[in-house]
XYZ file of C-alpha atoms in Angstrom:
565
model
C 156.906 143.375 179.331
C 158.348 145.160 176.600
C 156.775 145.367 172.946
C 158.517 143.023 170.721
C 159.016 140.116 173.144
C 155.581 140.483 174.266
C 154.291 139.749 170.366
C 156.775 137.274 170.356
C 154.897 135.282 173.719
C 151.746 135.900 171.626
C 152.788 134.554 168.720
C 154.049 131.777 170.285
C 151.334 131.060 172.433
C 148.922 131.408 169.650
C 151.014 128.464 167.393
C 149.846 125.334 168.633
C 149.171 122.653 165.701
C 146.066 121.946 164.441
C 144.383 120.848 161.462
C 143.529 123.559 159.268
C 139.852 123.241 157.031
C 141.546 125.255 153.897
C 143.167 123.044 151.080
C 146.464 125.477 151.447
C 146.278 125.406 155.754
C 150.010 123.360 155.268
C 151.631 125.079 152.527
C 154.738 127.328 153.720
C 154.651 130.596 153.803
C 158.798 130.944 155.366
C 161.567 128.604 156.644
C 163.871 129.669 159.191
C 166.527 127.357 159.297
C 164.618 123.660 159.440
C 161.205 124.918 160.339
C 158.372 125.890 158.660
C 155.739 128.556 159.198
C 152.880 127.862 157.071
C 149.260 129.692 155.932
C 147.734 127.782 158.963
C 150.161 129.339 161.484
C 150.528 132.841 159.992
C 146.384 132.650 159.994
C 146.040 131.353 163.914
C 148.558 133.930 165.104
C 146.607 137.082 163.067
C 143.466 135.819 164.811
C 144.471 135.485 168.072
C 147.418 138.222 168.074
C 146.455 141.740 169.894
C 144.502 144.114 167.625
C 147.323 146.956 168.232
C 150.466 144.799 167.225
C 148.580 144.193 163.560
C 149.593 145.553 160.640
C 147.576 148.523 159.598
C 146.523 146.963 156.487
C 145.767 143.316 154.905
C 147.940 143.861 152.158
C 150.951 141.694 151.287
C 153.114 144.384 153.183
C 151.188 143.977 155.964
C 151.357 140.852 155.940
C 155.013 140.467 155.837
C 155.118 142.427 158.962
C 153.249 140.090 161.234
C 154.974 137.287 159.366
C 157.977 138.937 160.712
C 157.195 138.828 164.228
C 157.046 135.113 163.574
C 160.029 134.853 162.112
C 161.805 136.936 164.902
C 160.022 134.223 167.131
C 162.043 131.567 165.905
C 165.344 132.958 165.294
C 165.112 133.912 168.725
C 163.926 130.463 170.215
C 166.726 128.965 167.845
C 169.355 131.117 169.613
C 168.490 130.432 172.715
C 168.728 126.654 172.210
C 172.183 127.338 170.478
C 173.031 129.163 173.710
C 172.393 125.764 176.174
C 169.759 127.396 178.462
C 168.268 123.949 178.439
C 170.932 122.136 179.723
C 171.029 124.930 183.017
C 169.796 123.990 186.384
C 167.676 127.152 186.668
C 165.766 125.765 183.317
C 165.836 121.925 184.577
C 164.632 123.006 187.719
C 161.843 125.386 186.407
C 160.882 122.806 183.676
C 160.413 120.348 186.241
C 158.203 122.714 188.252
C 156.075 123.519 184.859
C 155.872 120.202 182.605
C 153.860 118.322 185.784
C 151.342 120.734 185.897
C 150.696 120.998 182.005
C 151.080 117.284 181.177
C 147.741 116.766 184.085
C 145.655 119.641 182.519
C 146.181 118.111 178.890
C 145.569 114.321 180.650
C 141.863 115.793 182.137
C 141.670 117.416 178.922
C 141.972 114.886 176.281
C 140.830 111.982 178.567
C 138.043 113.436 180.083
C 136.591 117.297 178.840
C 136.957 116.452 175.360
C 134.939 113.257 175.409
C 132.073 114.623 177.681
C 128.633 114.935 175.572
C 126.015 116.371 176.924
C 122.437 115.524 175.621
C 119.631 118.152 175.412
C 117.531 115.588 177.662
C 120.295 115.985 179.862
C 119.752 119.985 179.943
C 115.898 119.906 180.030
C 116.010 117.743 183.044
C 118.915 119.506 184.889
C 116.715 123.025 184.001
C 113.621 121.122 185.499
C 115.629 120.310 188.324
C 116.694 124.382 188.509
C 113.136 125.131 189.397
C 113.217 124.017 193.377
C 114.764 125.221 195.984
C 115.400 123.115 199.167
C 116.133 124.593 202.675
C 118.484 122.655 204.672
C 120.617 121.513 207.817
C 123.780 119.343 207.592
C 125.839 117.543 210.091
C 129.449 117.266 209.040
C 131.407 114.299 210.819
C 135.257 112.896 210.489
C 134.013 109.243 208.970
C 131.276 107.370 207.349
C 130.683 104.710 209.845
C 129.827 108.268 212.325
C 127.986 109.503 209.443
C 125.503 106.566 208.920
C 125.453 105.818 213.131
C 123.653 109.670 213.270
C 121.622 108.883 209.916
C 119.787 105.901 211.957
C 119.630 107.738 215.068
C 117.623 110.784 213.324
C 115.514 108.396 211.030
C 114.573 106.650 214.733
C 113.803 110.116 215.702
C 116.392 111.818 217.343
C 116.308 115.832 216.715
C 118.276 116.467 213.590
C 119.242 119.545 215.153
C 120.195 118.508 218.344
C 122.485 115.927 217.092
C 124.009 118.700 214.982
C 124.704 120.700 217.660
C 126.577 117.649 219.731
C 128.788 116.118 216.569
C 128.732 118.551 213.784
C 132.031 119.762 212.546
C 130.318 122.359 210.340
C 130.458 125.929 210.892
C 126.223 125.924 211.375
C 126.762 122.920 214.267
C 125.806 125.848 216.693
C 122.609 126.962 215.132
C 122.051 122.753 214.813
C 123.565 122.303 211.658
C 121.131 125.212 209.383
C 122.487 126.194 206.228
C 119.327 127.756 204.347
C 117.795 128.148 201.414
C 119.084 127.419 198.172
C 118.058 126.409 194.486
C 119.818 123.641 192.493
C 122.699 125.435 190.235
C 123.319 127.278 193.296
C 125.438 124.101 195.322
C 127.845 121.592 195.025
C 126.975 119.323 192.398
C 127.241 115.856 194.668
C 124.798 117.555 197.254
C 122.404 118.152 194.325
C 122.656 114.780 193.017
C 122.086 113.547 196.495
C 118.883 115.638 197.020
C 117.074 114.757 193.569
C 113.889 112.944 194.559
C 114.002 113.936 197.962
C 110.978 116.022 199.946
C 110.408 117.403 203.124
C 112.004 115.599 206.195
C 113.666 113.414 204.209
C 117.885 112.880 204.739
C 120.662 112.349 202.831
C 123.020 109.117 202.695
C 126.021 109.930 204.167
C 128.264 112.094 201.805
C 131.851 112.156 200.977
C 132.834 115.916 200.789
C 135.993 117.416 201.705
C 136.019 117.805 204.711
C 135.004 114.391 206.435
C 131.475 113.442 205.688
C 128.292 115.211 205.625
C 124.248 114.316 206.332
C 121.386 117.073 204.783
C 118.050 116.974 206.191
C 115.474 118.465 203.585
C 113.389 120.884 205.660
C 111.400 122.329 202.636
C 111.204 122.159 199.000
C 109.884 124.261 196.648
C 109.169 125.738 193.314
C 111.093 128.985 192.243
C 112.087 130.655 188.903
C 115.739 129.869 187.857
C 118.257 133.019 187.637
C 119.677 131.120 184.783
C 118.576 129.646 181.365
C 119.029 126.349 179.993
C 122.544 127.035 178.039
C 123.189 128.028 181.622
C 121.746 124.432 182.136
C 123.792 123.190 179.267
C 127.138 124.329 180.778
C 126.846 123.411 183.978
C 125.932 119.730 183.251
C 128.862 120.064 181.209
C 130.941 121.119 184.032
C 129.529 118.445 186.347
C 129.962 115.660 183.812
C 134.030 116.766 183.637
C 134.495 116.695 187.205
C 132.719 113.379 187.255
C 135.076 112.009 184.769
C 138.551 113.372 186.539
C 137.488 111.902 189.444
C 136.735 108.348 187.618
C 139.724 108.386 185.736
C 141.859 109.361 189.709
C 139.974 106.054 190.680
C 141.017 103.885 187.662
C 144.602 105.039 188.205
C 144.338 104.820 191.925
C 143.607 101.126 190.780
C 145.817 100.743 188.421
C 149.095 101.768 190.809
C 148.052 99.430 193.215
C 147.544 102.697 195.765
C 146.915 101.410 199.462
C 146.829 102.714 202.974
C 148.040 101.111 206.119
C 145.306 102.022 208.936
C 147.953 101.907 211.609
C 150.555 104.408 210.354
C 147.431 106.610 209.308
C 146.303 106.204 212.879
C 149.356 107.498 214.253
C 149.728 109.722 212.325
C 146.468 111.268 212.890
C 146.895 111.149 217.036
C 150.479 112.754 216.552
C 148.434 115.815 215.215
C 148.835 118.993 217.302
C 145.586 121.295 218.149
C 143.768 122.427 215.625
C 144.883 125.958 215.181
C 141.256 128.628 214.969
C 141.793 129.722 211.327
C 141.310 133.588 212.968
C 144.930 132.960 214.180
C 146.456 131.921 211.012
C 145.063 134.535 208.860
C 146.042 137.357 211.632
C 149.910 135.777 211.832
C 149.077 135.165 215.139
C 150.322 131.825 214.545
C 153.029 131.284 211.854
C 155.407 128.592 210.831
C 158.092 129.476 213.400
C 155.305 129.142 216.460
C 152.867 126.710 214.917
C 152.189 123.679 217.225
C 154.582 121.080 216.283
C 153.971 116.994 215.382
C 154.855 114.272 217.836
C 155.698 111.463 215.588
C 157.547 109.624 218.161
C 160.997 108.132 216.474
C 160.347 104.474 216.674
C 157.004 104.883 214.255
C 158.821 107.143 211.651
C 160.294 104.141 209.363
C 156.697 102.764 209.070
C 154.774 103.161 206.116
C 151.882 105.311 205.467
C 151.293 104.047 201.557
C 152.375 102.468 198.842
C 152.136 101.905 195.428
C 153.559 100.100 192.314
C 156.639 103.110 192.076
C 157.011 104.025 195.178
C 156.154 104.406 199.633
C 155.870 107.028 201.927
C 156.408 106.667 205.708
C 155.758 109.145 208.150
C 158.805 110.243 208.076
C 157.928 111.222 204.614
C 154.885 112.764 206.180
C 156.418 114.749 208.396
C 158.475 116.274 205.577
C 155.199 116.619 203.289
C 153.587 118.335 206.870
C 156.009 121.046 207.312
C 156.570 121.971 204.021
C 152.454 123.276 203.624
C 151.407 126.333 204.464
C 149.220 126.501 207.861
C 146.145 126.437 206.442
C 146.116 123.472 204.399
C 148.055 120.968 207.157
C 145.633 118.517 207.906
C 143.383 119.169 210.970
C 141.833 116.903 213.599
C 138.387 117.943 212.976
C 138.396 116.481 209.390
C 139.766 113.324 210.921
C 142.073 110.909 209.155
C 140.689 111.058 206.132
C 142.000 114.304 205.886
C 145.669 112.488 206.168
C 144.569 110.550 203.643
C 144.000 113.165 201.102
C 147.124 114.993 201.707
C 148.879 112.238 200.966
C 146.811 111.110 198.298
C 147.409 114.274 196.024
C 151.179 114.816 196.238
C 150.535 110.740 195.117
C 148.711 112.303 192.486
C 150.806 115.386 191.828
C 153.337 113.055 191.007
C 152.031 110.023 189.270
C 149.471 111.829 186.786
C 152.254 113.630 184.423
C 154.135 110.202 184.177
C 150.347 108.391 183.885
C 150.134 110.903 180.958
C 153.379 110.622 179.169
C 153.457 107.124 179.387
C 149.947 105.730 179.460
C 147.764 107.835 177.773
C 150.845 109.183 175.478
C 149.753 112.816 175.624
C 152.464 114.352 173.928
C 151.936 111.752 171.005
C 149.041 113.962 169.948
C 150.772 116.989 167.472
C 148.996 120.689 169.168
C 149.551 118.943 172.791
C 153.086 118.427 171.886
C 153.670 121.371 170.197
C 151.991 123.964 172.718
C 154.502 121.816 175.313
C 157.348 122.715 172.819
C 156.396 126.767 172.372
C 156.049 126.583 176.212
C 159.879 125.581 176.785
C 160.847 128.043 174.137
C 159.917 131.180 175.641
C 160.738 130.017 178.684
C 164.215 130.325 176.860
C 163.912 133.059 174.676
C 162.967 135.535 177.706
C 166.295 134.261 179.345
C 168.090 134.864 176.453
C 165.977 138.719 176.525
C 167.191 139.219 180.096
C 170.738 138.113 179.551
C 171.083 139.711 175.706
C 169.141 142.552 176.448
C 168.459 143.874 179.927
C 171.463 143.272 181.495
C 172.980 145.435 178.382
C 171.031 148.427 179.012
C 171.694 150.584 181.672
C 169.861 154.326 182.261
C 172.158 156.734 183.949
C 171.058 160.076 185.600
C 172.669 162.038 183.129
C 170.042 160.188 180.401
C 167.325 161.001 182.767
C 167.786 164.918 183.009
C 168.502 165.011 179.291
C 165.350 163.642 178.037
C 164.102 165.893 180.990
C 164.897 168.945 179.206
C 164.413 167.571 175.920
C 160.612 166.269 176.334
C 159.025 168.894 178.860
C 155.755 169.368 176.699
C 155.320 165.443 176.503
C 155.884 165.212 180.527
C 153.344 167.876 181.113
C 150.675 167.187 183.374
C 146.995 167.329 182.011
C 144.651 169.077 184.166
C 142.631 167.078 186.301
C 138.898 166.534 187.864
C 136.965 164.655 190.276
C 133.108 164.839 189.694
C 130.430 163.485 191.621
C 127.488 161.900 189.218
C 123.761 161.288 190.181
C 122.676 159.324 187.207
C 118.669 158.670 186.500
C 116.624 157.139 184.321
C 115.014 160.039 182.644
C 115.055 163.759 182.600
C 112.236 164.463 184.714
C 114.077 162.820 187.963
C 117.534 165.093 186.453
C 115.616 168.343 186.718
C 114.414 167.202 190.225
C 117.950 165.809 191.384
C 119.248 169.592 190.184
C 116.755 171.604 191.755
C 117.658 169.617 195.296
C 121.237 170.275 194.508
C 121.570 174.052 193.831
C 119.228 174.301 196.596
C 121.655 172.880 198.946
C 120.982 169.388 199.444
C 123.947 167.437 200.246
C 125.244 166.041 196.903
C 126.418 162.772 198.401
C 123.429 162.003 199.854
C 121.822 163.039 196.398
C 123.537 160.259 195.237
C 122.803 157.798 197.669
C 119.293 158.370 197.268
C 118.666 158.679 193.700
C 121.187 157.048 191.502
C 120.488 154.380 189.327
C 124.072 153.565 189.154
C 124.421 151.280 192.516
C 127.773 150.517 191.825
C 128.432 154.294 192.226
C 126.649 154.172 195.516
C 129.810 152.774 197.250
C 131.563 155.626 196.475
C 129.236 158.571 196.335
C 129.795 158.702 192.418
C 132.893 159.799 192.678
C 134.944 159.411 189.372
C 138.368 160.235 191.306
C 140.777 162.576 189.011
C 141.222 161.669 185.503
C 142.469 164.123 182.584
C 140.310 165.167 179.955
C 138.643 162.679 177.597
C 138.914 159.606 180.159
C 134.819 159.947 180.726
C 134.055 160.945 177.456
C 130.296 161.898 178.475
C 130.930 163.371 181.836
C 134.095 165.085 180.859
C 132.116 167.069 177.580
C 130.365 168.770 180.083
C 132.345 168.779 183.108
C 135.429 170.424 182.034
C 133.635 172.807 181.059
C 132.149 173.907 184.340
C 133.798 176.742 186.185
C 135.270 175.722 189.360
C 135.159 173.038 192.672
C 131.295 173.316 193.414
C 129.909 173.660 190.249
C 127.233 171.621 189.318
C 125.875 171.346 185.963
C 122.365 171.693 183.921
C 120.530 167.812 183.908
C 122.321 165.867 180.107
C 121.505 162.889 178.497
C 124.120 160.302 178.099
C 124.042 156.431 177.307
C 123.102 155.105 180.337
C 120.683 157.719 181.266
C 120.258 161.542 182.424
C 123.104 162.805 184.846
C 123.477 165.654 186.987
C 127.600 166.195 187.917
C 129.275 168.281 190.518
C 133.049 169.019 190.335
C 134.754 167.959 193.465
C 138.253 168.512 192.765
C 140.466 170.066 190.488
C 144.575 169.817 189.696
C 145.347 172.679 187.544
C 147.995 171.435 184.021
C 151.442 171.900 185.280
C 155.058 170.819 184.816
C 156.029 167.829 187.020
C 159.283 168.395 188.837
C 162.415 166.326 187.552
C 161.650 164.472 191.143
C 158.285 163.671 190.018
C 158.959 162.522 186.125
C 162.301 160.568 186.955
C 160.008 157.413 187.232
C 158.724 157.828 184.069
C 161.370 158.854 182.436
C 163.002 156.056 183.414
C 160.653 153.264 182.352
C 160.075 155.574 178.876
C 163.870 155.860 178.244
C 164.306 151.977 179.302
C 161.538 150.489 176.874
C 163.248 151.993 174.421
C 166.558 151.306 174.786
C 165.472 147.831 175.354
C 163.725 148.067 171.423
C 166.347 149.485 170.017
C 168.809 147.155 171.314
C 166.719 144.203 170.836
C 165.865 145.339 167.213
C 169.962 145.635 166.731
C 170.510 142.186 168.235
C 167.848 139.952 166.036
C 169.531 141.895 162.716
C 172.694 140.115 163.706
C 170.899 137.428 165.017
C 169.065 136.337 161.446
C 172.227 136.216 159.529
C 173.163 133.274 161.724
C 170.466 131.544 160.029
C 168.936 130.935 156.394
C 165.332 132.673 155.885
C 163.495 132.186 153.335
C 159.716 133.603 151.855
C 157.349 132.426 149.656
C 155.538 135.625 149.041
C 153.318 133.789 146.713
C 152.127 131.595 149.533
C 151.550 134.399 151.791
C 149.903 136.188 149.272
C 147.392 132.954 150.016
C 146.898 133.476 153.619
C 144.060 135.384 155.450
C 144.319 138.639 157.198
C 141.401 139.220 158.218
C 141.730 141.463 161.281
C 144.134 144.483 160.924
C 145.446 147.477 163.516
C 143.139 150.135 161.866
């Protein structure tokens, strides 16, 4: 993205409405047109704004050059409005596609993350909790009724794992259902909950996951220390406590559309299912859309419905549609059973009911940064269509512009010379000198590395750095380009992360690309700035459509308190 409509998406992304804490937060700095930029905008855009597109100093220049970014925001977003992108079907159809999504994140938001408090004898007991581990088995099965049938059967005394290996639909159902050890933090918050209290031999209730329902037998518990600490504790309660609430407010508006299922048309659907098709085969293209097994929704069910609710039905004909048009691996499968039906269904329900639940019911956009972010949203959405059509589709880059700036920039286009080292990096310089010795005595440098490193990461790839010009390793490279050839290895150094020994593994002398070579970045060099220049052009015409004014007194009020230097 080029330069100046990049700070533009950044200044626009960083102006969403909010209640500033200093007494002069509303007073306006500039007007363009009917709106108003004030000290609390101009401040949330310098804090949030890329360090390297701030001015160089806090003055009252420098601030009049971020303040115009802002203003080029707007003149541009008022432009494109003049031009009737809005009314377009490319920008109904992409709006449609966009406003859903956002209105449902701001609903779960406001209605749910924002009210969640977490108490600290919330934290201590979820970081008590942290300190066992269980060790487990599951059965996973298509219903409940299944689910609590096996539950009864193994707390009679049927094998746990036996019965795991005849119904499970778990991965593990081979091995009877085994899933190992782990510690609480570490697994899906509803198992957790489910296993608080519980000890060895003990089983679950049957739990809604999913995938169908699931059964854990407890096979041992016991005492470790956590990998996290308690504001590790502190978040995740937070996180559980969110996705608690989204699903309680999906059930209160499940409830409140009068959602329902008909068991027969769910039925049908779920025995006009084709084979499950092995996952191995999807992910290969083995099978694709063209050769996937097919439904057989025989015609005389297709008019019956699968749901309804206060707005609207679906019948499997509707189905069908909603079948086809998912990719492979999300179609629902017979080993989830029809519950799985259910839930595909039940979301594009949701996928569509939630934005209108949020416009209309919980009157999201009635709140003034939900409503505005929404608003900045649409606008660049506009103002990079007006970029495209104003801008790049002006500039064009023609050979002749290419070979020119060829012969014009040759000592910017020349190639730095290059080098690959190999580093064995240690804790102190002891273990260097030893590492050295090995090395100029012949030992394989790779397995060097392998062997001694500290740097495990490294391990992977021998400690190769792969080529880089001078100054890209500022610690390696000190030394390194200053040894004399492929082969070399150098004297044990100290640098920040410990003592390294190097070996240079490659080198590409400096040279001259070819015109062949450069023409690629020629051409993106010559087009960014053609693109500046031509935007900078445009907005100079652009503002005299419109009336700008400053208050540099008011400006002279605002905070800059982050700069470019």
């Amino acid at each position: 993205m080029r330069k100046t409509l990049l700070v533009l998406v950044i200044v626009a992304a960083a102006l969403v409405a909010g209640c500033g804490e200093k007494d002069n937060s509303n007073l306006v700095i500039a007007r363009v047109d009917t709106r108003e930029i004030t000290v609390a905008d101009f401040e949330q855009v310098s804090e949030a704004i890329d360090q390297k597109y701030l001015p160089e100093a806090s003055t009252l220049e420098g601030k009049k050059e971020l303040l115009d970014h802002m203003i080029n925001k707007e003149v541009m977003a008022l432009k494109a409005l003049a031009m009737g992108y809005e009314k377009e079907k490319w920008f109904i159809d992409l709006w449609a596609q966009y406003k859903g999504p956002f209105l449902i994140a701001q609903l779960m938001d406001v209605m749910v993350a924002k009210k969640v408090v977490v108490t600290d004898e919330e934290v201590a007991d979820y970081y008590r909790q942290m300190h066992f581990e269980y060790t487990l088995s599951q059965i996973v099965v298509a219903n409940e009724d299944e689910a609590s049938e096996i539950r009864e059967r193994a707390l009679a005394g049927e094998d746990f794992a036996e019965l795991a290996k005849k119904y499970s639909l778990g991965p593990a159902a081979d091995q009877g259902g085994y899933i190992g050890a782990n510690p609480i933090g570490r697994m899906h918050w509803w198992v957790e909950e489910s296993l608080f209290g519980l000890e060895a031999g003990d089983i679950t209730e049957a739990l809604k996951t999913s995938n169908g329902w699931a059964l854990l037998k407890v096979h041992r518990k016991r005492k470790v220390e956590p990998a996290a600490d308690e504001q590790w504790a502190r978040n995740r309660k937070k996180a559980i406590k969110e996705k608690k609430g989204m699903e309680a407010l999906k059930s209160q508006i499940e409830k409140d559309i009068g959602l329902q299922f008909f068991t027969d048309a769910v039925n049908i659907a779920f025995d006009a299912l084709p084979d499950d098709i092995p996952y191995e085969d999807i992910m290969s293209y083995k099978v694709n859309r063209q050769n996937a097994p097919r439904l057989n929704l025989e015609e005389q069910f297709m008019d019956m419905l699968i749901c309804q609710y206060a707005d609207g039905s679906y019948t499997l004909r509707d189905f069908e549609e909603v079948y086809y048009a998912m990719a492979l691996p999300e179609r629902p499968r017979r080993q989830f059973g029809r519950e799985h039906i259910i839930q595909t269904m039940h979301k594009m329900i949701f996928d569509q009911v939630l934005p209108v639940y949020a416009e209309d019911q919980a009157k999201i956009l009635e709140i003034p940064e939900v409503k505005k972010d929404l608003d900045n949203k649409r606008e660049m959405f506009l103002v990079q269509k007006l970029y495209d059509d104003q801008i790049k589709d002006e500039v064009t880059i023609t050979a002749m512009d290419m070979r020119e700036y060829y012969s014009e920039n040759l000592d910017n286009l020349l190639k730095l010379e290059m080098r690959d080292f190999s580093v064995v990096l240690v804790s102190d310089q002891a273990a260097a000198l030893d590492t050295h010795k090995k090395a100029t005595e012949g030992m394989n440098f790779s397995m060097l590395v392998r062997k001694y490193s500290t740097d495990e990461s490294a391990k992977e790839n021998f400690g190769r750095t792969g080529l880089h010009p001078r100054g890209s390793m500022p610690e390696y490279d000190e030394v390194g380009f200053m040894l004399d050839g492929v082969g070399s290895i150098s004297i044990p150094f100290q640098t920040s992360r410990g003592w390294a020994v190097i070996r240079v593994e490659e080198i590409e002398d400096e040279r001259l690309p070819t015109f062949e070579e450069a023409e690629g970045t020629i051409k993106k060099m010559l087009t960014e700035q053609r693109y500046e220049e031509h935007l900078a052009g445009k907005l100079e015409k652009w503002r005299e459509d419109y009336i700008i004014e400053i208050d540099e007194s008011a400006l002279a009020k605002a905070d800059l308190n982050r700069t470019r230097l």
